[in-house]
mmCIF file with all atom_site columns, C-alpha atoms in Angstrom:
data_model
loop_
_atom_site.group_PDB
_atom_site.id
_atom_site.type_symbol
_atom_site.label_atom_id
_atom_site.label_alt_id
_atom_site.label_comp_id
_atom_site.label_asym_id
_atom_site.label_entity_id
_atom_site.label_seq_id
_atom_site.pdbx_PDB_ins_code
_atom_site.Cartn_x
_atom_site.Cartn_y
_atom_site.Cartn_z
_atom_site.occupancy
_atom_site.B_iso_or_equiv
_atom_site.pdbx_formal_charge
_atom_site.auth_seq_id
_atom_site.auth_comp_id
_atom_site.auth_asym_id
_atom_site.auth_atom_id
_atom_site.pdbx_PDB_model_num
ATOM 1   C CA . UNK A 1 1   ? 13.646  16.619  -0.614  1.00 0.00 ? 1041 UNK A CA 1
ATOM 2   C CA . UNK A 1 2   ? 12.934  13.982  2.016   1.00 0.00 ? 1042 UNK A CA 1
ATOM 3   C CA . UNK A 1 3   ? 11.127  10.813  1.005   1.00 0.00 ? 1043 UNK A CA 1
ATOM 4   C CA . UNK A 1 4   ? 9.546   8.822   3.820   1.00 0.00 ? 1044 UNK A CA 1
ATOM 5   C CA . UNK A 1 5   ? 7.720   5.508   3.466   1.00 0.00 ? 1045 UNK A CA 1
ATOM 6   C CA . UNK A 1 6   ? 4.938   4.862   5.972   1.00 0.00 ? 1046 UNK A CA 1
ATOM 7   C CA . UNK A 1 7   ? 4.314   1.151   6.441   1.00 0.00 ? 1047 UNK A CA 1
ATOM 8   C CA . UNK A 1 8   ? 1.173   -0.887  6.601   1.00 0.00 ? 1048 UNK A CA 1
ATOM 9   C CA . UNK A 1 9   ? 0.343   -3.276  9.475   1.00 0.00 ? 1049 UNK A CA 1
ATOM 10  C CA . UNK A 1 10  ? 3.278   -5.521  8.578   1.00 0.00 ? 1050 UNK A CA 1
ATOM 11  C CA . UNK A 1 11  ? 5.720   -2.789  9.603   1.00 0.00 ? 1051 UNK A CA 1
ATOM 12  C CA . UNK A 1 12  ? 9.326   -2.491  8.556   1.00 0.00 ? 1052 UNK A CA 1
ATOM 13  C CA . UNK A 1 13  ? 9.829   -5.627  6.486   1.00 0.00 ? 1053 UNK A CA 1
ATOM 14  C CA . UNK A 1 14  ? 12.678  -6.608  4.181   1.00 0.00 ? 1054 UNK A CA 1
ATOM 15  C CA . UNK A 1 15  ? 10.336  -5.973  1.228   1.00 0.00 ? 1055 UNK A CA 1
ATOM 16  C CA . UNK A 1 16  ? 9.593   -2.431  2.427   1.00 0.00 ? 1056 UNK A CA 1
ATOM 17  C CA . UNK A 1 17  ? 13.303  -1.793  2.980   1.00 0.00 ? 1057 UNK A CA 1
ATOM 18  C CA . UNK A 1 18  ? 13.956  -2.947  -0.594  1.00 0.00 ? 1058 UNK A CA 1
ATOM 19  C CA . UNK A 1 19  ? 11.265  -0.591  -1.884  1.00 0.00 ? 1059 UNK A CA 1
ATOM 20  C CA . UNK A 1 20  ? 12.760  2.263   0.141   1.00 0.00 ? 1060 UNK A CA 1
ATOM 21  C CA . UNK A 1 21  ? 16.143  1.557   -1.401  1.00 0.00 ? 1061 UNK A CA 1
ATOM 22  C CA . UNK A 1 22  ? 14.709  1.474   -4.935  1.00 0.00 ? 1062 UNK A CA 1
ATOM 23  C CA . UNK A 1 23  ? 12.985  4.827   -4.370  1.00 0.00 ? 1063 UNK A CA 1
ATOM 24  C CA . UNK A 1 24  ? 15.947  6.355   -2.483  1.00 0.00 ? 1064 UNK A CA 1
ATOM 25  C CA . UNK A 1 25  ? 13.760  6.999   0.557   1.00 0.00 ? 1065 UNK A CA 1
ATOM 26  C CA . UNK A 1 26  ? 15.520  8.581   3.496   1.00 0.00 ? 1066 UNK A CA 1
ATOM 27  C CA . UNK A 1 27  ? 13.499  6.729   6.104   1.00 0.00 ? 1067 UNK A CA 1
ATOM 28  C CA . UNK A 1 28  ? 10.681  4.360   6.934   1.00 0.00 ? 1068 UNK A CA 1
ATOM 29  C CA . UNK A 1 29  ? 8.095   5.031   9.616   1.00 0.00 ? 1069 UNK A CA 1
ATOM 30  C CA . UNK A 1 30  ? 6.355   1.996   11.021  1.00 0.00 ? 1070 UNK A CA 1
ATOM 31  C CA . UNK A 1 31  ? 4.192   1.337   14.068  1.00 0.00 ? 1071 UNK A CA 1
ATOM 32  C CA . UNK A 1 32  ? 6.706   -0.992  15.741  1.00 0.00 ? 1072 UNK A CA 1
ATOM 33  C CA . UNK A 1 33  ? 9.772   1.222   16.134  1.00 0.00 ? 1073 UNK A CA 1
ATOM 34  C CA . UNK A 1 34  ? 11.679  -0.381  13.261  1.00 0.00 ? 1074 UNK A CA 1
ATOM 35  C CA . UNK A 1 35  ? 11.496  -3.880  14.692  1.00 0.00 ? 1075 UNK A CA 1
ATOM 36  C CA . UNK A 1 36  ? 10.634  -6.561  12.117  1.00 0.00 ? 1076 UNK A CA 1
ATOM 37  C CA . UNK A 1 37  ? 7.644   -8.294  13.632  1.00 0.00 ? 1077 UNK A CA 1
ATOM 38  C CA . UNK A 1 38  ? 7.830   -11.213 11.156  1.00 0.00 ? 1078 UNK A CA 1
ATOM 39  C CA . UNK A 1 39  ? 4.084   -11.778 11.161  1.00 0.00 ? 1079 UNK A CA 1
ATOM 40  C CA . UNK A 1 40  ? 2.981   -15.087 9.650   1.00 0.00 ? 1080 UNK A CA 1
ATOM 41  C CA . UNK A 1 41  ? -0.113  -13.689 7.945   1.00 0.00 ? 1081 UNK A CA 1
ATOM 42  C CA . UNK A 1 42  ? -2.242  -10.580 7.465   1.00 0.00 ? 1082 UNK A CA 1
ATOM 43  C CA . UNK A 1 43  ? -4.708  -11.630 10.162  1.00 0.00 ? 1083 UNK A CA 1
ATOM 44  C CA . UNK A 1 44  ? -1.938  -11.886 12.760  1.00 0.00 ? 1084 UNK A CA 1
ATOM 45  C CA . UNK A 1 45  ? -0.541  -8.477  11.741  1.00 0.00 ? 1085 UNK A CA 1
ATOM 46  C CA . UNK A 1 46  ? -3.999  -6.893  11.803  1.00 0.00 ? 1086 UNK A CA 1
ATOM 47  C CA . UNK A 1 47  ? -4.851  -8.274  15.237  1.00 0.00 ? 1087 UNK A CA 1
ATOM 48  C CA . UNK A 1 48  ? -1.525  -7.172  16.717  1.00 0.00 ? 1088 UNK A CA 1
ATOM 49  C CA . UNK A 1 49  ? -1.787  -3.678  15.255  1.00 0.00 ? 1089 UNK A CA 1
ATOM 50  C CA . UNK A 1 50  ? -5.405  -3.309  16.404  1.00 0.00 ? 1090 UNK A CA 1
ATOM 51  C CA . UNK A 1 51  ? -4.728  -4.522  19.950  1.00 0.00 ? 1091 UNK A CA 1
ATOM 52  C CA . UNK A 1 52  ? -1.389  -2.790  20.581  1.00 0.00 ? 1092 UNK A CA 1
ATOM 53  C CA . UNK A 1 53  ? -1.139  0.315   18.379  1.00 0.00 ? 1093 UNK A CA 1
ATOM 54  C CA . UNK A 1 54  ? -4.253  1.626   16.599  1.00 0.00 ? 1094 UNK A CA 1
ATOM 55  C CA . UNK A 1 55  ? -4.569  4.463   14.109  1.00 0.00 ? 1095 UNK A CA 1
ATOM 56  C CA . UNK A 1 56  ? -4.392  7.351   16.597  1.00 0.00 ? 1096 UNK A CA 1
ATOM 57  C CA . UNK A 1 57  ? -1.123  6.084   18.067  1.00 0.00 ? 1097 UNK A CA 1
ATOM 58  C CA . UNK A 1 58  ? 0.284   5.513   14.581  1.00 0.00 ? 1098 UNK A CA 1
ATOM 59  C CA . UNK A 1 59  ? -0.569  9.121   13.638  1.00 0.00 ? 1099 UNK A CA 1
ATOM 60  C CA . UNK A 1 60  ? 1.345   10.280  16.734  1.00 0.00 ? 1100 UNK A CA 1
ATOM 61  C CA . UNK A 1 61  ? 4.327   8.099   15.773  1.00 0.00 ? 1101 UNK A CA 1
ATOM 62  C CA . UNK A 1 62  ? 4.292   9.548   12.250  1.00 0.00 ? 1102 UNK A CA 1
ATOM 63  C CA . UNK A 1 63  ? 4.048   13.150  13.466  1.00 0.00 ? 1103 UNK A CA 1
ATOM 64  C CA . UNK A 1 64  ? 6.966   12.631  15.833  1.00 0.00 ? 1104 UNK A CA 1
ATOM 65  C CA . UNK A 1 65  ? 9.069   11.042  13.069  1.00 0.00 ? 1105 UNK A CA 1
ATOM 66  C CA . UNK A 1 66  ? 8.548   13.816  10.536  1.00 0.00 ? 1106 UNK A CA 1
ATOM 67  C CA . UNK A 1 67  ? 8.689   16.784  12.907  1.00 0.00 ? 1107 UNK A CA 1
ATOM 68  C CA . UNK A 1 68  ? 12.502  17.146  12.772  1.00 0.00 ? 1108 UNK A CA 1
ATOM 69  C CA . UNK A 1 69  ? 12.634  16.907  8.964   1.00 0.00 ? 1109 UNK A CA 1
ATOM 70  C CA . UNK A 1 70  ? 13.582  20.124  7.205   1.00 0.00 ? 1110 UNK A CA 1
ATOM 71  C CA . UNK A 1 71  ? 12.535  21.079  3.705   1.00 0.00 ? 1111 UNK A CA 1
ATOM 72  C CA . UNK A 1 72  ? 10.034  19.475  1.415   1.00 0.00 ? 1112 UNK A CA 1
ATOM 73  C CA . UNK A 1 73  ? 8.963   16.000  2.425   1.00 0.00 ? 1113 UNK A CA 1
ATOM 74  C CA . UNK A 1 74  ? 6.987   13.457  0.433   1.00 0.00 ? 1114 UNK A CA 1
ATOM 75  C CA . UNK A 1 75  ? 5.228   10.708  2.354   1.00 0.00 ? 1115 UNK A CA 1
ATOM 76  C CA . UNK A 1 76  ? 4.263   7.437   0.672   1.00 0.00 ? 1116 UNK A CA 1
ATOM 77  C CA . UNK A 1 77  ? 1.943   5.318   2.773   1.00 0.00 ? 1117 UNK A CA 1
ATOM 78  C CA . UNK A 1 78  ? 0.379   1.914   2.422   1.00 0.00 ? 1118 UNK A CA 1
ATOM 79  C CA . UNK A 1 79  ? -2.949  0.846   3.934   1.00 0.00 ? 1119 UNK A CA 1
ATOM 80  C CA . UNK A 1 80  ? -2.960  1.979   7.574   1.00 0.00 ? 1120 UNK A CA 1
ATOM 81  C CA . UNK A 1 81  ? 0.176   4.033   6.854   1.00 0.00 ? 1121 UNK A CA 1
ATOM 82  C CA . UNK A 1 82  ? -1.827  5.869   4.200   1.00 0.00 ? 1122 UNK A CA 1
ATOM 83  C CA . UNK A 1 83  ? -4.619  6.322   6.740   1.00 0.00 ? 1123 UNK A CA 1
ATOM 84  C CA . UNK A 1 84  ? -2.121  7.853   9.170   1.00 0.00 ? 1124 UNK A CA 1
ATOM 85  C CA . UNK A 1 85  ? -0.975  10.299  6.471   1.00 0.00 ? 1125 UNK A CA 1
ATOM 86  C CA . UNK A 1 86  ? -4.586  11.211  5.681   1.00 0.00 ? 1126 UNK A CA 1
ATOM 87  C CA . UNK A 1 87  ? -5.435  11.715  9.370   1.00 0.00 ? 1127 UNK A CA 1
ATOM 88  C CA . UNK A 1 88  ? -2.355  13.850  9.914   1.00 0.00 ? 1128 UNK A CA 1
ATOM 89  C CA . UNK A 1 89  ? -2.940  15.944  6.779   1.00 0.00 ? 1129 UNK A CA 1
ATOM 90  C CA . UNK A 1 90  ? -5.500  18.137  8.517   1.00 0.00 ? 1130 UNK A CA 1
ATOM 91  C CA . UNK A 1 91  ? -2.962  19.496  11.000  1.00 0.00 ? 1131 UNK A CA 1
ATOM 92  C CA . UNK A 1 92  ? -1.820  22.946  9.833   1.00 0.00 ? 1132 UNK A CA 1
ATOM 93  C CA . UNK A 1 93  ? 1.307   22.642  11.985  1.00 0.00 ? 1133 UNK A CA 1
ATOM 94  C CA . UNK A 1 94  ? 2.795   20.269  9.422   1.00 0.00 ? 1134 UNK A CA 1
ATOM 95  C CA . UNK A 1 95  ? 4.538   22.759  7.120   1.00 0.00 ? 1135 UNK A CA 1
ATOM 96  C CA . UNK A 1 96  ? 7.297   20.621  5.621   1.00 0.00 ? 1136 UNK A CA 1
ATOM 97  C CA . UNK A 1 97  ? 5.057   18.076  3.871   1.00 0.00 ? 1137 UNK A CA 1
ATOM 98  C CA . UNK A 1 98  ? 4.891   18.752  0.136   1.00 0.00 ? 1138 UNK A CA 1
ATOM 99  C CA . UNK A 1 99  ? 2.830   15.710  -0.774  1.00 0.00 ? 1139 UNK A CA 1
ATOM 100 C CA . UNK A 1 100 ? 1.343   12.466  0.458   1.00 0.00 ? 1140 UNK A CA 1
ATOM 101 C CA . UNK A 1 101 ? 0.848   9.439   -1.782  1.00 0.00 ? 1141 UNK A CA 1
ATOM 102 C CA . UNK A 1 102 ? -1.583  7.059   -0.162  1.00 0.00 ? 1142 UNK A CA 1
ATOM 103 C CA . UNK A 1 103 ? -2.114  3.511   -1.391  1.00 0.00 ? 1143 UNK A CA 1
ATOM 104 C CA . UNK A 1 104 ? -5.332  1.642   -0.592  1.00 0.00 ? 1144 UNK A CA 1
ATOM 105 C CA . UNK A 1 105 ? -6.311  3.296   2.651   1.00 0.00 ? 1145 UNK A CA 1
ATOM 106 C CA . UNK A 1 106 ? -9.628  1.785   3.614   1.00 0.00 ? 1146 UNK A CA 1
ATOM 107 C CA . UNK A 1 107 ? -9.837  3.739   6.892   1.00 0.00 ? 1147 UNK A CA 1
ATOM 108 C CA . UNK A 1 108 ? -10.194 7.040   5.031   1.00 0.00 ? 1148 UNK A CA 1
ATOM 109 C CA . UNK A 1 109 ? -13.886 6.198   4.700   1.00 0.00 ? 1149 UNK A CA 1
ATOM 110 C CA . UNK A 1 110 ? -14.268 6.920   8.441   1.00 0.00 ? 1150 UNK A CA 1
ATOM 111 C CA . UNK A 1 111 ? -12.562 10.325  8.160   1.00 0.00 ? 1151 UNK A CA 1
ATOM 112 C CA . UNK A 1 112 ? -14.062 12.008  5.103   1.00 0.00 ? 1152 UNK A CA 1
ATOM 113 C CA . UNK A 1 113 ? -14.444 15.279  7.023   1.00 0.00 ? 1153 UNK A CA 1
ATOM 114 C CA . UNK A 1 114 ? -10.672 15.888  6.867   1.00 0.00 ? 1154 UNK A CA 1
ATOM 115 C CA . UNK A 1 115 ? -9.487  18.840  4.773   1.00 0.00 ? 1155 UNK A CA 1
ATOM 116 C CA . UNK A 1 116 ? -5.862  18.109  3.787   1.00 0.00 ? 1156 UNK A CA 1
ATOM 117 C CA . UNK A 1 117 ? -3.395  20.965  4.227   1.00 0.00 ? 1157 UNK A CA 1
ATOM 118 C CA . UNK A 1 118 ? -0.989  19.525  1.661   1.00 0.00 ? 1158 UNK A CA 1
ATOM 119 C CA . UNK A 1 119 ? -1.380  17.733  -1.664  1.00 0.00 ? 1159 UNK A CA 1
ATOM 120 C CA . UNK A 1 120 ? -2.546  14.138  -1.363  1.00 0.00 ? 1160 UNK A CA 1
ATOM 121 C CA . UNK A 1 121 ? -2.835  11.486  -4.037  1.00 0.00 ? 1161 UNK A CA 1
ATOM 122 C CA . UNK A 1 122 ? -5.205  8.696   -3.042  1.00 0.00 ? 1162 UNK A CA 1
ATOM 123 C CA . UNK A 1 123 ? -4.771  5.424   -4.921  1.00 0.00 ? 1163 UNK A CA 1
ATOM 124 C CA . UNK A 1 124 ? -7.776  3.204   -4.428  1.00 0.00 ? 1164 UNK A CA 1
ATOM 125 C CA . UNK A 1 125 ? -7.985  -0.485  -5.294  1.00 0.00 ? 1165 UNK A CA 1
ATOM 126 C CA . UNK A 1 126 ? -10.441 -1.961  -7.705  1.00 0.00 ? 1166 UNK A CA 1
ATOM 127 C CA . UNK A 1 127 ? -12.591 -3.322  -4.901  1.00 0.00 ? 1167 UNK A CA 1
ATOM 128 C CA . UNK A 1 128 ? -12.893 -3.301  -1.120  1.00 0.00 ? 1168 UNK A CA 1
ATOM 129 C CA . UNK A 1 129 ? -15.187 -5.772  0.662   1.00 0.00 ? 1169 UNK A CA 1
ATOM 130 C CA . UNK A 1 130 ? -16.327 -3.319  3.386   1.00 0.00 ? 1170 UNK A CA 1
ATOM 131 C CA . UNK A 1 131 ? -17.351 -0.265  1.349   1.00 0.00 ? 1171 UNK A CA 1
ATOM 132 C CA . UNK A 1 132 ? -18.125 1.117   -2.094  1.00 0.00 ? 1172 UNK A CA 1
ATOM 133 C CA . UNK A 1 133 ? -14.799 2.362   -3.445  1.00 0.00 ? 1173 UNK A CA 1
ATOM 134 C CA . UNK A 1 134 ? -16.328 4.386   -6.283  1.00 0.00 ? 1174 UNK A CA 1
ATOM 135 C CA . UNK A 1 135 ? -18.713 6.384   -4.090  1.00 0.00 ? 1175 UNK A CA 1
ATOM 136 C CA . UNK A 1 136 ? -15.855 7.204   -1.688  1.00 0.00 ? 1176 UNK A CA 1
ATOM 137 C CA . UNK A 1 137 ? -13.719 8.330   -4.626  1.00 0.00 ? 1177 UNK A CA 1
ATOM 138 C CA . UNK A 1 138 ? -16.489 10.618  -5.864  1.00 0.00 ? 1178 UNK A CA 1
ATOM 139 C CA . UNK A 1 139 ? -16.869 12.155  -2.405  1.00 0.00 ? 1179 UNK A CA 1
ATOM 140 C CA . UNK A 1 140 ? -13.137 12.747  -1.886  1.00 0.00 ? 1180 UNK A CA 1
ATOM 141 C CA . UNK A 1 141 ? -12.404 13.990  -5.419  1.00 0.00 ? 1181 UNK A CA 1
ATOM 142 C CA . UNK A 1 142 ? -14.187 17.268  -4.659  1.00 0.00 ? 1182 UNK A CA 1
ATOM 143 C CA . UNK A 1 143 ? -11.788 18.195  -1.855  1.00 0.00 ? 1183 UNK A CA 1
ATOM 144 C CA . UNK A 1 144 ? -9.026  20.742  -2.286  1.00 0.00 ? 1184 UNK A CA 1
ATOM 145 C CA . UNK A 1 145 ? -5.503  19.241  -2.427  1.00 0.00 ? 1185 UNK A CA 1
ATOM 146 C CA . UNK A 1 146 ? -6.875  15.756  -3.224  1.00 0.00 ? 1186 UNK A CA 1
ATOM 147 C CA . UNK A 1 147 ? -6.206  13.777  -6.397  1.00 0.00 ? 1187 UNK A CA 1
ATOM 148 C CA . UNK A 1 148 ? -7.976  10.415  -6.597  1.00 0.00 ? 1188 UNK A CA 1
ATOM 149 C CA . UNK A 1 149 ? -6.825  7.473   -8.711  1.00 0.00 ? 1189 UNK A CA 1
ATOM 150 C CA . UNK A 1 150 ? -8.470  4.113   -9.215  1.00 0.00 ? 1190 UNK A CA 1
ATOM 151 C CA . UNK A 1 151 ? -6.361  1.087   -10.157 1.00 0.00 ? 1191 UNK A CA 1
ATOM 152 C CA . UNK A 1 152 ? -7.302  -2.349  -11.424 1.00 0.00 ? 1192 UNK A CA 1
ATOM 153 C CA . UNK A 1 153 ? -5.629  -4.131  -8.505  1.00 0.00 ? 1193 UNK A CA 1
ATOM 154 C CA . UNK A 1 154 ? -6.656  -5.155  -5.011  1.00 0.00 ? 1194 UNK A CA 1
ATOM 155 C CA . UNK A 1 155 ? -5.751  -3.843  -1.563  1.00 0.00 ? 1195 UNK A CA 1
ATOM 156 C CA . UNK A 1 156 ? -2.151  -4.873  -0.866  1.00 0.00 ? 1196 UNK A CA 1
ATOM 157 C CA . UNK A 1 157 ? -0.962  -5.081  -4.477  1.00 0.00 ? 1197 UNK A CA 1
ATOM 158 C CA . UNK A 1 158 ? 2.306   -3.319  -3.539  1.00 0.00 ? 1198 UNK A CA 1
ATOM 159 C CA . UNK A 1 159 ? 3.148   -5.621  -0.620  1.00 0.00 ? 1199 UNK A CA 1
ATOM 160 C CA . UNK A 1 160 ? 4.769   -9.029  -1.232  1.00 0.00 ? 1200 UNK A CA 1
ATOM 161 C CA . UNK A 1 161 ? 3.398   -10.110 2.188   1.00 0.00 ? 1201 UNK A CA 1
ATOM 162 C CA . UNK A 1 162 ? -0.179  -9.544  1.071   1.00 0.00 ? 1202 UNK A CA 1
ATOM 163 C CA . UNK A 1 163 ? -2.289  -12.239 -0.555  1.00 0.00 ? 1203 UNK A CA 1
ATOM 164 C CA . UNK A 1 164 ? -3.238  -9.545  -3.117  1.00 0.00 ? 1204 UNK A CA 1
ATOM 165 C CA . UNK A 1 165 ? 0.345   -8.758  -4.136  1.00 0.00 ? 1205 UNK A CA 1
ATOM 166 C CA . UNK A 1 166 ? 0.661   -8.256  -7.898  1.00 0.00 ? 1206 UNK A CA 1
ATOM 167 C CA . UNK A 1 167 ? 4.213   -8.259  -9.270  1.00 0.00 ? 1207 UNK A CA 1
ATOM 168 C CA . UNK A 1 168 ? 3.247   -6.585  -12.545 1.00 0.00 ? 1208 UNK A CA 1
ATOM 169 C CA . UNK A 1 169 ? 1.372   -3.793  -10.754 1.00 0.00 ? 1209 UNK A CA 1
ATOM 170 C CA . UNK A 1 170 ? 4.274   -3.389  -8.307  1.00 0.00 ? 1210 UNK A CA 1
ATOM 171 C CA . UNK A 1 171 ? 6.795   -3.040  -11.149 1.00 0.00 ? 1211 UNK A CA 1
ATOM 172 C CA . UNK A 1 172 ? 4.628   -0.557  -13.067 1.00 0.00 ? 1212 UNK A CA 1
ATOM 173 C CA . UNK A 1 173 ? 3.903   1.500   -9.960  1.00 0.00 ? 1213 UNK A CA 1
ATOM 174 C CA . UNK A 1 174 ? 7.547   1.509   -8.915  1.00 0.00 ? 1214 UNK A CA 1
ATOM 175 C CA . UNK A 1 175 ? 8.554   2.786   -12.363 1.00 0.00 ? 1215 UNK A CA 1
ATOM 176 C CA . UNK A 1 176 ? 5.886   5.504   -12.262 1.00 0.00 ? 1216 UNK A CA 1
ATOM 177 C CA . UNK A 1 177 ? 6.855   6.565   -8.720  1.00 0.00 ? 1217 UNK A CA 1
ATOM 178 C CA . UNK A 1 178 ? 10.546  6.671   -9.622  1.00 0.00 ? 1218 UNK A CA 1
ATOM 179 C CA . UNK A 1 179 ? 9.793   8.892   -12.594 1.00 0.00 ? 1219 UNK A CA 1
ATOM 180 C CA . UNK A 1 180 ? 7.486   11.169  -10.590 1.00 0.00 ? 1220 UNK A CA 1
ATOM 181 C CA . UNK A 1 181 ? 9.992   11.582  -7.771  1.00 0.00 ? 1221 UNK A CA 1
ATOM 182 C CA . UNK A 1 182 ? 12.762  12.605  -10.195 1.00 0.00 ? 1222 UNK A CA 1
ATOM 183 C CA . UNK A 1 183 ? 10.661  15.552  -11.445 1.00 0.00 ? 1223 UNK A CA 1
#
């Protein structure tokens, strides 16, 4: 099995590398080619990603990165990385993906027409300021290959660079992921 982490707008940070090591991930896909951008804040990271990369380009980067992988692959994505997984999930050419685990992807709300071709677990935060999380969950829960979870934490709870980072939630989620990936 291949385990690939798909970064958020912060990219390949030391914290993401540490998470990859804890989960025994084989690789990290990020929008910046592995370069640590060392953003000072979320706003700076968001503006850079929006102006220089964008979701469509990130999907292309992800597809290129996973294309050579053989065997079952599990993708774990965060924020825009989760959105890239969701966007890519409709492509039937992707045969090696066994599962996608997508944390707090707010962009999914713009792509509810997608019919995933592999199993996807969507983990939504307690609240998002730009849309009604619960109504989106209800809509997506009816789709084949989709499992929706709602957590009591905010967008970014798994990222130490986020103002919404929650150490307790991170530790609990890491333990649950580690257990799930061993099965």
